[in-house]
Short mmCIF file of C-alpha atoms in Angstrom, two decimals:
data_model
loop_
_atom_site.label_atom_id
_atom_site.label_comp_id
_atom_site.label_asym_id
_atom_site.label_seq_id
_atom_site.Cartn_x
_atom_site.Cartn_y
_atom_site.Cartn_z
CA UNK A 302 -43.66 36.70 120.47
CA UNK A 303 -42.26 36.35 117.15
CA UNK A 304 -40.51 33.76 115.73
CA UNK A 305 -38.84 32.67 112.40
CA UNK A 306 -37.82 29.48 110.68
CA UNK A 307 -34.13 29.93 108.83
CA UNK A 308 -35.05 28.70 104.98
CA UNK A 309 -32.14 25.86 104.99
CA UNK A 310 -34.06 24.51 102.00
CA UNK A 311 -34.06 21.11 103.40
CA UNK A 312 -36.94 18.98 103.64
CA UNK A 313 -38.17 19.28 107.39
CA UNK A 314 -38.90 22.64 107.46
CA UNK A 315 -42.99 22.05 106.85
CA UNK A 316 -42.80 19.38 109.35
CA UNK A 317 -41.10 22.07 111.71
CA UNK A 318 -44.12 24.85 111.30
CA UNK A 319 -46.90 22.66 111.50
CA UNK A 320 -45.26 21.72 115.13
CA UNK A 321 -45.14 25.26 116.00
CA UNK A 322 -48.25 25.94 114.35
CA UNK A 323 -49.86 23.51 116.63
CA UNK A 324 -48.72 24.96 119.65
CA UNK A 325 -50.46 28.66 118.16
CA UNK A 326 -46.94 30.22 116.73
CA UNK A 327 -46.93 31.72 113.97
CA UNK A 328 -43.77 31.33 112.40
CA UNK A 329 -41.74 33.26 109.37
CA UNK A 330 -40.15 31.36 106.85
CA UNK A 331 -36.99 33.37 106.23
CA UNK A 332 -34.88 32.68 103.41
CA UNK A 333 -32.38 36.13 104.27
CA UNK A 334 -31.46 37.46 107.89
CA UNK A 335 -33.42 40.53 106.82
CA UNK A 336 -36.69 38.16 106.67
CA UNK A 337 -36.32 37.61 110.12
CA UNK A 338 -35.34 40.94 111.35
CA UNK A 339 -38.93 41.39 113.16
CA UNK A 340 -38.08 38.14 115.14
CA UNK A 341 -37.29 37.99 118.45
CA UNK A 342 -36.25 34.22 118.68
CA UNK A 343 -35.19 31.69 115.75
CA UNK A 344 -35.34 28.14 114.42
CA UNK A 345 -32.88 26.42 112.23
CA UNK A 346 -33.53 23.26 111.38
CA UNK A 347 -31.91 20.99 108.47
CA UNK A 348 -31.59 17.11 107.21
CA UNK A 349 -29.53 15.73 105.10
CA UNK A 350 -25.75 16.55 105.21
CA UNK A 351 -23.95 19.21 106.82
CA UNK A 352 -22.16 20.63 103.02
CA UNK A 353 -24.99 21.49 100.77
CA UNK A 354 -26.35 22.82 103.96
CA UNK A 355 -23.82 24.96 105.23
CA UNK A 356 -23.14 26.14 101.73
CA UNK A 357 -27.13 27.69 101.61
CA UNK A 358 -26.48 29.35 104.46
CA UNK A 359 -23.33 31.12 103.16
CA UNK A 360 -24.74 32.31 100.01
CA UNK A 361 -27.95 33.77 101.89
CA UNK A 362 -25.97 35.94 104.67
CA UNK A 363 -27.25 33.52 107.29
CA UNK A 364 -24.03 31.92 108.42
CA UNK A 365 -22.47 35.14 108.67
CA UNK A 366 -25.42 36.93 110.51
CA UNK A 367 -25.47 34.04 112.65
CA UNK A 368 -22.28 34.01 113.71
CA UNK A 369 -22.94 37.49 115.22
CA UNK A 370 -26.82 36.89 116.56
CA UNK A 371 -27.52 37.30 120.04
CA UNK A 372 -31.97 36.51 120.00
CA UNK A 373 -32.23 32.64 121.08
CA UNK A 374 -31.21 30.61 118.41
CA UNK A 375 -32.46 26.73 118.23
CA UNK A 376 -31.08 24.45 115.93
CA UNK A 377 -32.43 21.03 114.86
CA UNK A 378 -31.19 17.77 113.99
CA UNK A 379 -28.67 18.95 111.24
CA UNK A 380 -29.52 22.58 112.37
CA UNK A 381 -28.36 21.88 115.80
CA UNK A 382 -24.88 20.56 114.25
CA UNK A 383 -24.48 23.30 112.17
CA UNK A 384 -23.71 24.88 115.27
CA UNK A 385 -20.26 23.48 115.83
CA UNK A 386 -17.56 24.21 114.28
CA UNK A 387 -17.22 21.87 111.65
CA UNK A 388 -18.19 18.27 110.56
CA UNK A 389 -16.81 15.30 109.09
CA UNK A 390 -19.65 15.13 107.36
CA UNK A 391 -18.60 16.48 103.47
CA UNK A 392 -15.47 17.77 105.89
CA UNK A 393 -17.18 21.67 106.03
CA UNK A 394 -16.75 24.30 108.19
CA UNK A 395 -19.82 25.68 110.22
CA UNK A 396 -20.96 28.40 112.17
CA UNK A 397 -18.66 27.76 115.43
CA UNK A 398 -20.88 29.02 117.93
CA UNK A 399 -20.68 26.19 119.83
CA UNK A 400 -16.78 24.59 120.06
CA UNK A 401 -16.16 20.75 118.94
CA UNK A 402 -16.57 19.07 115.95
CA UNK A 403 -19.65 16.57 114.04
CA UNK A 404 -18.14 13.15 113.88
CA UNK A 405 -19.56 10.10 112.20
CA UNK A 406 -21.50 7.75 115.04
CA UNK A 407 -20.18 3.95 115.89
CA UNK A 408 -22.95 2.53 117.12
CA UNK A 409 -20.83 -0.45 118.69
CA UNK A 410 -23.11 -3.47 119.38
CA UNK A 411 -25.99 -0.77 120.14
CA UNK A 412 -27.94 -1.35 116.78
CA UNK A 413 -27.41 -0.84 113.18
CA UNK A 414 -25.59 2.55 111.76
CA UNK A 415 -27.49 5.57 111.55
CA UNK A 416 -29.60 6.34 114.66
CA UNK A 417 -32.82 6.18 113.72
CA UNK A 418 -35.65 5.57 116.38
CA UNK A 419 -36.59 6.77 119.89
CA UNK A 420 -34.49 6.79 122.83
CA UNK A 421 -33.92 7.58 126.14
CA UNK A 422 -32.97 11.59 127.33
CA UNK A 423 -30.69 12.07 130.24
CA UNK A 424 -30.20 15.35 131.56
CA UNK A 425 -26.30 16.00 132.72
CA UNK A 426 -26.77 19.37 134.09
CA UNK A 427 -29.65 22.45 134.13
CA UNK A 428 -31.33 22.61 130.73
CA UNK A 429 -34.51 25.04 130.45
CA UNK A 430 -35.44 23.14 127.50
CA UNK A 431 -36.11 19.86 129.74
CA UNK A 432 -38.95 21.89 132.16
CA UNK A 433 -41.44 19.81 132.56
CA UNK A 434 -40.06 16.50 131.12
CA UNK A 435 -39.52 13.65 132.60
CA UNK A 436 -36.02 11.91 132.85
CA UNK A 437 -35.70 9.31 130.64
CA UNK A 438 -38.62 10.12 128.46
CA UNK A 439 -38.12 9.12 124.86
CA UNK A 440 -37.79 11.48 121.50
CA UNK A 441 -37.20 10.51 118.05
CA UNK A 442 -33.93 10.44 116.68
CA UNK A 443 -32.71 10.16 113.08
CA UNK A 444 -28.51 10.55 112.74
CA UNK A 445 -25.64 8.73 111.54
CA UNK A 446 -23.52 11.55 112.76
CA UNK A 447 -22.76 12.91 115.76
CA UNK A 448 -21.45 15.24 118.75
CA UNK A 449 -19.53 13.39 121.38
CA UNK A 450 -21.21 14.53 124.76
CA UNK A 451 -18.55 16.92 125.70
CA UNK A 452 -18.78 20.33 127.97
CA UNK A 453 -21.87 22.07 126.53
CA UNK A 454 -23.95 19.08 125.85
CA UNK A 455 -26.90 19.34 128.61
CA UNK A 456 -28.88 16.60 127.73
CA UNK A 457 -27.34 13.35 126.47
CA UNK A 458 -28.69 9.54 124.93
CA UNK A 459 -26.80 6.46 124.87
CA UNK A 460 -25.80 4.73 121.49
CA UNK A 461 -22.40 3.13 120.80
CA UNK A 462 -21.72 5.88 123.59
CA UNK A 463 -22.57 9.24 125.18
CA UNK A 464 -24.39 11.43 122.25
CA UNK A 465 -25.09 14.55 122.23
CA UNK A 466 -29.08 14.79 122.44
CA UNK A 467 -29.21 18.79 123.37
CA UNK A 468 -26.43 21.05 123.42
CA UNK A 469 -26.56 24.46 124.75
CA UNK A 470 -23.86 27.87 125.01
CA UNK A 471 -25.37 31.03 125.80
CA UNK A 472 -27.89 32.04 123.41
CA UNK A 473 -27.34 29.25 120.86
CA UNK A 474 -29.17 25.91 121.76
CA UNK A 475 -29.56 22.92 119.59
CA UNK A 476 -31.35 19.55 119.50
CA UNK A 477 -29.88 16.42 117.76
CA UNK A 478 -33.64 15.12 118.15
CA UNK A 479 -36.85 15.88 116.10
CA UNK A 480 -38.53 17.20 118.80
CA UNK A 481 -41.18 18.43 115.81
CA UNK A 482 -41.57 14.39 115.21
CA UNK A 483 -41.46 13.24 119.24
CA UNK A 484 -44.95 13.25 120.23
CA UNK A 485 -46.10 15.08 123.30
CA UNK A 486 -42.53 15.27 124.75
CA UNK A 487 -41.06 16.95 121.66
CA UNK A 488 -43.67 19.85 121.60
CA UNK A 489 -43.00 20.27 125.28
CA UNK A 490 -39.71 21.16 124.37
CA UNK A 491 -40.57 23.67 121.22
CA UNK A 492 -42.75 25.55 123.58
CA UNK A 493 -40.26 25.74 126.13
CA UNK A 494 -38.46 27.45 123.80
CA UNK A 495 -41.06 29.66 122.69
CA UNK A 496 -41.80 30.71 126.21
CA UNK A 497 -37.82 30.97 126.68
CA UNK A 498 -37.19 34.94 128.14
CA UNK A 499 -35.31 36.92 125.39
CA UNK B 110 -31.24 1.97 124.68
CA UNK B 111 -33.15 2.23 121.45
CA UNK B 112 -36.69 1.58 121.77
CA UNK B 113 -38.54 -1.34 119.18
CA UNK B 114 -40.65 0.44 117.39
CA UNK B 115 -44.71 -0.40 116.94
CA UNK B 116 -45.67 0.75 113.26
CA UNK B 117 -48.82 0.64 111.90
CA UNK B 118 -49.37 0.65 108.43
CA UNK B 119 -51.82 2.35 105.98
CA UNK B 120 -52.59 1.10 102.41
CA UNK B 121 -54.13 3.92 101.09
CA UNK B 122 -56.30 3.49 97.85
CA UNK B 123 -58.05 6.26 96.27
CA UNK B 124 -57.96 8.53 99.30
CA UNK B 125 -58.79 5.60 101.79
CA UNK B 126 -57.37 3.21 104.32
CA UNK B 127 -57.76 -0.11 102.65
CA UNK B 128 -57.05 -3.66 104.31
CA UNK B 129 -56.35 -6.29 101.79
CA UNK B 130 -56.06 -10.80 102.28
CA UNK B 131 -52.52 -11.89 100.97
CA UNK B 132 -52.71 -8.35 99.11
CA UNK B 133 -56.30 -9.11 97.45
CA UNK B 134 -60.03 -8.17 97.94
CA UNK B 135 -59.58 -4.81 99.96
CA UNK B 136 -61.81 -3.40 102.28
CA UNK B 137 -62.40 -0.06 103.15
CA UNK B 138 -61.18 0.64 107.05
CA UNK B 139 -61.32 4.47 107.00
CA UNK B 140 -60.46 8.11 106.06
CA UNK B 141 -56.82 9.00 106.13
CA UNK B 142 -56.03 11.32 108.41
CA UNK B 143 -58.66 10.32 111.06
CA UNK B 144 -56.63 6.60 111.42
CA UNK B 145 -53.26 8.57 111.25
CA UNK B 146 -54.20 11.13 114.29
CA UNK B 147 -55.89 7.80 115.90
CA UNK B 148 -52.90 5.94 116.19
CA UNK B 149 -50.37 8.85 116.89
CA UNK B 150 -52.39 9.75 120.20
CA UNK B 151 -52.39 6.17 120.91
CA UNK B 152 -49.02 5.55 120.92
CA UNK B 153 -47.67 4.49 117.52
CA UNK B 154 -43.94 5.14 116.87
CA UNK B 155 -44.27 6.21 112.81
CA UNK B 156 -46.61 5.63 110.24
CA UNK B 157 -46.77 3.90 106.77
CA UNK B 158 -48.77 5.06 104.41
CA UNK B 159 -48.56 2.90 101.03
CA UNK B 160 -50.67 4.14 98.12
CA UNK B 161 -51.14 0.30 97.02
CA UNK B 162 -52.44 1.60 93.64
CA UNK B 163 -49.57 3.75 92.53
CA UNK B 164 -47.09 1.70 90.98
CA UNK B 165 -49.80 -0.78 88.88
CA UNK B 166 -51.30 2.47 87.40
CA UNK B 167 -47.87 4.40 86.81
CA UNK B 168 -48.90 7.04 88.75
CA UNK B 169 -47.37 8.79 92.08
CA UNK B 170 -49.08 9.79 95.22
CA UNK B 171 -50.59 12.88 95.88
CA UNK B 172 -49.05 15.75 98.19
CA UNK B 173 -51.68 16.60 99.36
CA UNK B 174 -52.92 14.65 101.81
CA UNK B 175 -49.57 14.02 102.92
CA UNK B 176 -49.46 17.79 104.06
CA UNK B 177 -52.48 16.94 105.68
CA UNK B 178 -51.29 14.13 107.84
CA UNK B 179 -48.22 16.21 108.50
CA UNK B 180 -49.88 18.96 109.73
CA UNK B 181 -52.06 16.44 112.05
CA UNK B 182 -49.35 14.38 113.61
CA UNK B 183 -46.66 14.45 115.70
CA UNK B 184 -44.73 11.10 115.20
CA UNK B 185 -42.34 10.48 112.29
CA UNK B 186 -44.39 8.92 108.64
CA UNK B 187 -43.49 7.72 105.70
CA UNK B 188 -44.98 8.00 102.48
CA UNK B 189 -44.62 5.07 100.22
CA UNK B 190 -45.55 4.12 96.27
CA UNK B 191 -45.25 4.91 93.05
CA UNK B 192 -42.12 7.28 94.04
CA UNK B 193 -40.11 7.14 90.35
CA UNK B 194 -38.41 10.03 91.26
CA UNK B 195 -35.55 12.72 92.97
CA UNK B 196 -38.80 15.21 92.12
CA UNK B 197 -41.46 12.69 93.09
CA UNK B 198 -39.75 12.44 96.91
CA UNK B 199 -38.92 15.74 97.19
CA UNK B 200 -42.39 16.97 96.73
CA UNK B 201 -43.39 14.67 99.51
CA UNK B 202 -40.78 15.06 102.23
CA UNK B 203 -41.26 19.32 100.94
CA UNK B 204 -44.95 18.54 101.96
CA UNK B 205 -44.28 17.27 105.36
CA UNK B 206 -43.33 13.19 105.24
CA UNK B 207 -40.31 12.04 107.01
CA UNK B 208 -39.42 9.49 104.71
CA UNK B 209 -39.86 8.04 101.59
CA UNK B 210 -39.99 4.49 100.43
CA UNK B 211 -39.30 2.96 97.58
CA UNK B 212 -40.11 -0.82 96.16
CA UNK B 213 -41.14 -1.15 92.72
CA UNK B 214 -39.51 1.54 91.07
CA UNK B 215 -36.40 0.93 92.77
CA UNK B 216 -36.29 -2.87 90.80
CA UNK B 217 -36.79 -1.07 87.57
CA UNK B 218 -33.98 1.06 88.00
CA UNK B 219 -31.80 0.53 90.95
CA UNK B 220 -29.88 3.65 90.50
CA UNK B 221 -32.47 5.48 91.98
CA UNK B 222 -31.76 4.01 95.54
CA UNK B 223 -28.11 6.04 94.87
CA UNK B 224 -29.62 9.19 93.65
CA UNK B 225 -32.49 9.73 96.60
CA UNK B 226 -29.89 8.97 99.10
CA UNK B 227 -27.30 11.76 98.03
CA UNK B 228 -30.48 14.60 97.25
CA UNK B 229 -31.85 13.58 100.70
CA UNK B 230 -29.09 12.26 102.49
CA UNK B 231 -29.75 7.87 103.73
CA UNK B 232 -31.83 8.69 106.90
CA UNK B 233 -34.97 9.21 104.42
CA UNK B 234 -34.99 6.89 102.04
CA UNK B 235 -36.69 3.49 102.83
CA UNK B 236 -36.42 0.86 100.37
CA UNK B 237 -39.55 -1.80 100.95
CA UNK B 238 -38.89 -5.52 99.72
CA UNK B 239 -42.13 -7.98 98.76
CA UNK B 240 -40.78 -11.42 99.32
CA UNK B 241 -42.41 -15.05 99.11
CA UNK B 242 -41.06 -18.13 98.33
CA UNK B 243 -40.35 -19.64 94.62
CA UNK B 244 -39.18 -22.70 94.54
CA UNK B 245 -37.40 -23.23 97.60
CA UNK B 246 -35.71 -19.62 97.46
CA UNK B 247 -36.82 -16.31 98.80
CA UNK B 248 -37.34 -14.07 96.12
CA UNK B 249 -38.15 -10.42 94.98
CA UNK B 250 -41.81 -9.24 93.75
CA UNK B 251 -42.68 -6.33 92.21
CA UNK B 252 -46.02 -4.77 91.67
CA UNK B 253 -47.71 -6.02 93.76
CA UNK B 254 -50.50 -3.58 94.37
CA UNK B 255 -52.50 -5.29 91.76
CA UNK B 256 -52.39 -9.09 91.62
CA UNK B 257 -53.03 -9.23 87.62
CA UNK B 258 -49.41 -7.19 87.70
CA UNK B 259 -47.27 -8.75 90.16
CA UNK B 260 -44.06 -10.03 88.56
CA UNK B 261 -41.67 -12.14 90.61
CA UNK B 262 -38.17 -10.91 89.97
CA UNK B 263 -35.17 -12.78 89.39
CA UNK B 264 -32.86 -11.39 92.74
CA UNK B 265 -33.08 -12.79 95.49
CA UNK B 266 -33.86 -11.32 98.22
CA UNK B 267 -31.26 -11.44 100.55
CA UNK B 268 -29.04 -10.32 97.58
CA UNK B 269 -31.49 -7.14 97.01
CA UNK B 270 -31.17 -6.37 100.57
CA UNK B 271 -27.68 -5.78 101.14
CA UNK B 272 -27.17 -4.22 97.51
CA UNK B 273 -30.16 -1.44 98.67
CA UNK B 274 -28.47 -0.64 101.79
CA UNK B 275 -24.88 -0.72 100.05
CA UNK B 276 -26.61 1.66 97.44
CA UNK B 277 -27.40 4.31 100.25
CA UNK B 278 -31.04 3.01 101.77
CA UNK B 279 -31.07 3.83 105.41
CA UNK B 280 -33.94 1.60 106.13
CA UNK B 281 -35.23 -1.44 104.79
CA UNK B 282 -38.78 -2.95 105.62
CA UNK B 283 -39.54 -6.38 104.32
CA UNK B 284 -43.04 -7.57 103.59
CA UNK B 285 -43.18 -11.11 103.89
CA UNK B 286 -45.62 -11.75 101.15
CA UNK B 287 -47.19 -15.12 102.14
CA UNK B 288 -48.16 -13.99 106.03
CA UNK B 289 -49.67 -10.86 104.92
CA UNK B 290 -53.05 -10.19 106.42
CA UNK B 291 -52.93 -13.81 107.89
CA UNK B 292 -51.94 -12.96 111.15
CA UNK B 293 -50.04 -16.31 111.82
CA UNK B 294 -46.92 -14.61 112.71
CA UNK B 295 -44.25 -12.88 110.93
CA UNK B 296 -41.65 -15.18 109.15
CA UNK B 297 -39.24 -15.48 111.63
CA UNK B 298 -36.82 -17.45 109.68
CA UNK B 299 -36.76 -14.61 106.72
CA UNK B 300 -36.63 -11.96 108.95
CA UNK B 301 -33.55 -13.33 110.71
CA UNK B 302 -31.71 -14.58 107.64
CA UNK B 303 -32.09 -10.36 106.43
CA UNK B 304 -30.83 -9.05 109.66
CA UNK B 305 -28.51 -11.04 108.59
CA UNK B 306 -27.40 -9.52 105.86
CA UNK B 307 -29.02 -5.81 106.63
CA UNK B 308 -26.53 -3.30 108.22
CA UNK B 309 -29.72 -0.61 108.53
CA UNK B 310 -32.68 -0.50 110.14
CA UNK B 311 -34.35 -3.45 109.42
CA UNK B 312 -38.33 -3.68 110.03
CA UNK B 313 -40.89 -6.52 109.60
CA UNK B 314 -44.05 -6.24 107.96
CA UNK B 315 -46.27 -9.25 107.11
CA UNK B 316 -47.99 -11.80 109.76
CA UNK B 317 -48.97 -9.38 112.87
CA UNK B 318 -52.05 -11.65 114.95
CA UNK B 319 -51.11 -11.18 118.51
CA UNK B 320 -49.58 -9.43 120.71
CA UNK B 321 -46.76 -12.35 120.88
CA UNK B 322 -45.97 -12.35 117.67
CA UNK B 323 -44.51 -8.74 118.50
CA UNK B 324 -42.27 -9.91 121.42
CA UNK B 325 -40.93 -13.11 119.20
CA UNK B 326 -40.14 -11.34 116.20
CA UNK B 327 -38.39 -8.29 118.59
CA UNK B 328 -36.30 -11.51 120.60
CA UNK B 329 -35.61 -14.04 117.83
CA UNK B 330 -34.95 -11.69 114.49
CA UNK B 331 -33.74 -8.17 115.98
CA UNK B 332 -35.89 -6.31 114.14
CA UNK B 333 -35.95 -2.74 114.92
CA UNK B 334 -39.57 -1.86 114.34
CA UNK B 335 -42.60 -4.33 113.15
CA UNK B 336 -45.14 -2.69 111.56
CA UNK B 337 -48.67 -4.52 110.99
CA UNK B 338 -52.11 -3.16 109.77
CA UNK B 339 -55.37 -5.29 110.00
CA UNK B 340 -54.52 -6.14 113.63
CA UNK B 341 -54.59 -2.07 114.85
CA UNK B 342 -57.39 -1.06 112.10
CA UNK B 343 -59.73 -3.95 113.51
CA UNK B 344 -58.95 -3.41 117.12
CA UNK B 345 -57.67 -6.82 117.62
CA UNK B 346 -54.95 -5.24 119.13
CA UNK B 347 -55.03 -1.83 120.78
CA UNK B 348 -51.66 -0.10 120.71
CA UNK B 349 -51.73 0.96 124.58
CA UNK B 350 -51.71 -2.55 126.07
CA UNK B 351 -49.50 -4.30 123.39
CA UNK B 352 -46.72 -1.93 124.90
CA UNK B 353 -47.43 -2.27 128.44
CA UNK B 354 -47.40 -6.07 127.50
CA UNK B 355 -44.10 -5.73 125.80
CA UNK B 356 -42.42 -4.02 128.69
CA UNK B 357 -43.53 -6.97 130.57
CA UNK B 358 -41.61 -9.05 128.49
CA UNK B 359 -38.10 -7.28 128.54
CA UNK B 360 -38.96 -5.24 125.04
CA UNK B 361 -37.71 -1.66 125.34
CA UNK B 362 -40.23 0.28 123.77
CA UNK B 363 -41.43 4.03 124.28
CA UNK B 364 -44.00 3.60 126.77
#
């Protein structure tokens, strides 16, 4: 099993391998799809906002490589909304693997704007990622935007609404979590994915 | 719902945990990563770690032991003190933190609030307010590490809150400066007069003695986290059956 990080250059990508470090992986930090062409599953993770982001990704080859990938592809926080197809957020366009659009979060009377703490997962239909955790178990969540649960969202939380808390379509999954940051729940679901068949 | 979050905090001074009175005469309570790992397996929801030193003596913290803690634990941390910087916080949240927080630095030059949140985006910046009363109003100190160096600014408090979040802080923690290490209580009346005012995340710090100071200060200020130190490091209260207790008591938090 081999396995490589996607260099977004933002600033949870240590926190990231040390998680998957701890679980024995042994993860690649590739900067260029051809970095990564020995892998045979792959991590993008990302904070901070979707336009500096996205624009990385263009000028590396790894939007348009991933727009054509097929090897499991997990995406984190920011990574995970890079998957849609665009974001309000610096108004950018992003990889489209996954159809709907990032929208800035209203909490309501929920709490203060962004989503930042742990809360509840609820699992709307089959998600491998989930094996072995419980229902409502908490993971940590840092956001101020957001995907609207709609058809691919497999796992969901509650603020202001129905959020998006894991999202999945065919090869491409994503979590809106830090699963890297949520305790013994969170590296449950990184080694699902590591033990994910390709 | 979002869970209350249970935060225990680190001074760290010359490598060490260190446990001060009303921020004086520090004792040594233990090695840094061994207290970090400690609490994240018993149930802490993030860390603080404030290098108490690092404003006083114009100097930042040091990367590396903030790798080490990341590499360690599995909860979110943040990394606060003597962060001048968009370099200084990018070599720490590069190194593994979650967060960074800023206080002193931020008073000096306000701007910088601005500029971390746009290089980092508002969900990692932290801006950390020492407040006590002066004559009658609650007001802003700086420095205060090092009691020889602690100047009381002119803002308010309330005022410095809600220009720090307007400025792009995503969190704001406010030390209440006259509970500290008392463990009376945290000030509920400051905390709820900054909710108040504090569209963010708002966490209390300062006052932590029992385990119903947590539940009054969750019920009476909606605070989001409270965060206390000599209280975990001297086992008055052990992390476990604080939470159990608070679920008891109609507190979400992450069991």
């Amino acid at each position: 099993m081999t396995l490589a990080i996607i260099d977004t250059s933002t600033a949870n990508i240590a926190s990231v391998r040390f998680a998957l470090e701890r679980l024995g992986a042994d993860p690649v930090i590739a900067a260029t799809p051809d970095e990564a062409r020995d892998a045979d599953r792959l991590i993008l993770p990302g904070v901070g906002a979707a336009g500096p982001a996205m624009a990385r990704l263009e000028a590396s080859g790894w939007a348009d490589a991933l727009r054509s990938e097929t090897r499991p592809l997990l995406g984190l926080c920011l990574g995970m909304q890079l998957l849609f197809e665009g974001s309000d957020e610096s108004d950018v366009d992003c990889l489209g693997l996954i159809p709907g659009r990032i929208t800035r979060l209203d909490p309501g009377a929920d709490g203060p704007w962004p989503h930042m703490g742990w809360n509840r997962l609820e699992t709307v239909r089959d998600e491998p990622l989930m094996a072995g955790v419980d229902e409502g178990a908490h993971v940590y969540f840092v956001h101020g935007y957001h995907a609207a649960a709609g058809p691919h969202a497999s796992v969901i939380t509650n603020y202001g609404g129905p959020v998006t808390a894991i999202v999945r379509r065919g090869h491409a999954a994503g979590c809106q979590f830090h699963p890297e940051r949520s305790g013994a729940v969170g590296a449950r679901i990184l080694q699902n994915f590591l033990e994910a068949r390709t | 719902m979002l869970a209350r979050r249970i935060i225990p905090c680190l001074d760290v001074k010359d490598g060490r945990v260190v446990k001060g009175v009303r921020f004086r005469d520090h004792e040594d309570v233990g090695d840094i990563t061994g207290l970090a790992a400690r609490y994240a397996a018993e149930g802490a929801d993030e860390l603080v770690f404030y290098d108490i030193a690092a404003s006083p003596q114009a100097r930042t913290v040091e990367p590396r032991w903030v790798s080490e803690v990341a590499r360690r634990i599995d909860i979110p941390f943040c990394v606060a003190g003597g962060i001048r910087s968009v370099d200084d916080a990018r070599a720490r949240l590069f190194a593994g933190a979650d967060k960074i927080s800023v206080n002193s630095p931020a008073l000096e030059n306000p701007a910088l609030i601005d500029a971390l949140a746009r290089e980092f985006g508002s969900q990692c910046v932290v801006v950390g307010v020492d407040s006590r009363v002066i004559d009658g109003q609650w007001r802003v100190h700086r420095n205060t590490g090092d009691p020889d160096k602690t100047v009381t600014e002119a803002r308010a408090t309330l005022d410095w809150i809600a220009e720090a979040a307007d400025r792009g802080a995503g969190e704001i923690v406010l030390n209440c400066m006259d509970q500290d290490g008392v463990r009376e209580g945290y000030d509920l009346d400051q905390l709820a007069a900054a909710r108040a005012v504090c569209p963010v995340p708002l966490i209390a710090s300062g006052g932590a003695g029992a385990k119903e100071h947590f539940a009054t200060v969750f019920k009476t200020a909606q605070v989001d986290g409270a965060l206390a130190a000599s209280v975990f490091h001297k086992g008055v209260i052990a992390i476990p059956e604080l939470k159990v207790w608070l679920l008891s008591q109609g507190v979400e938090v992450r069991p």
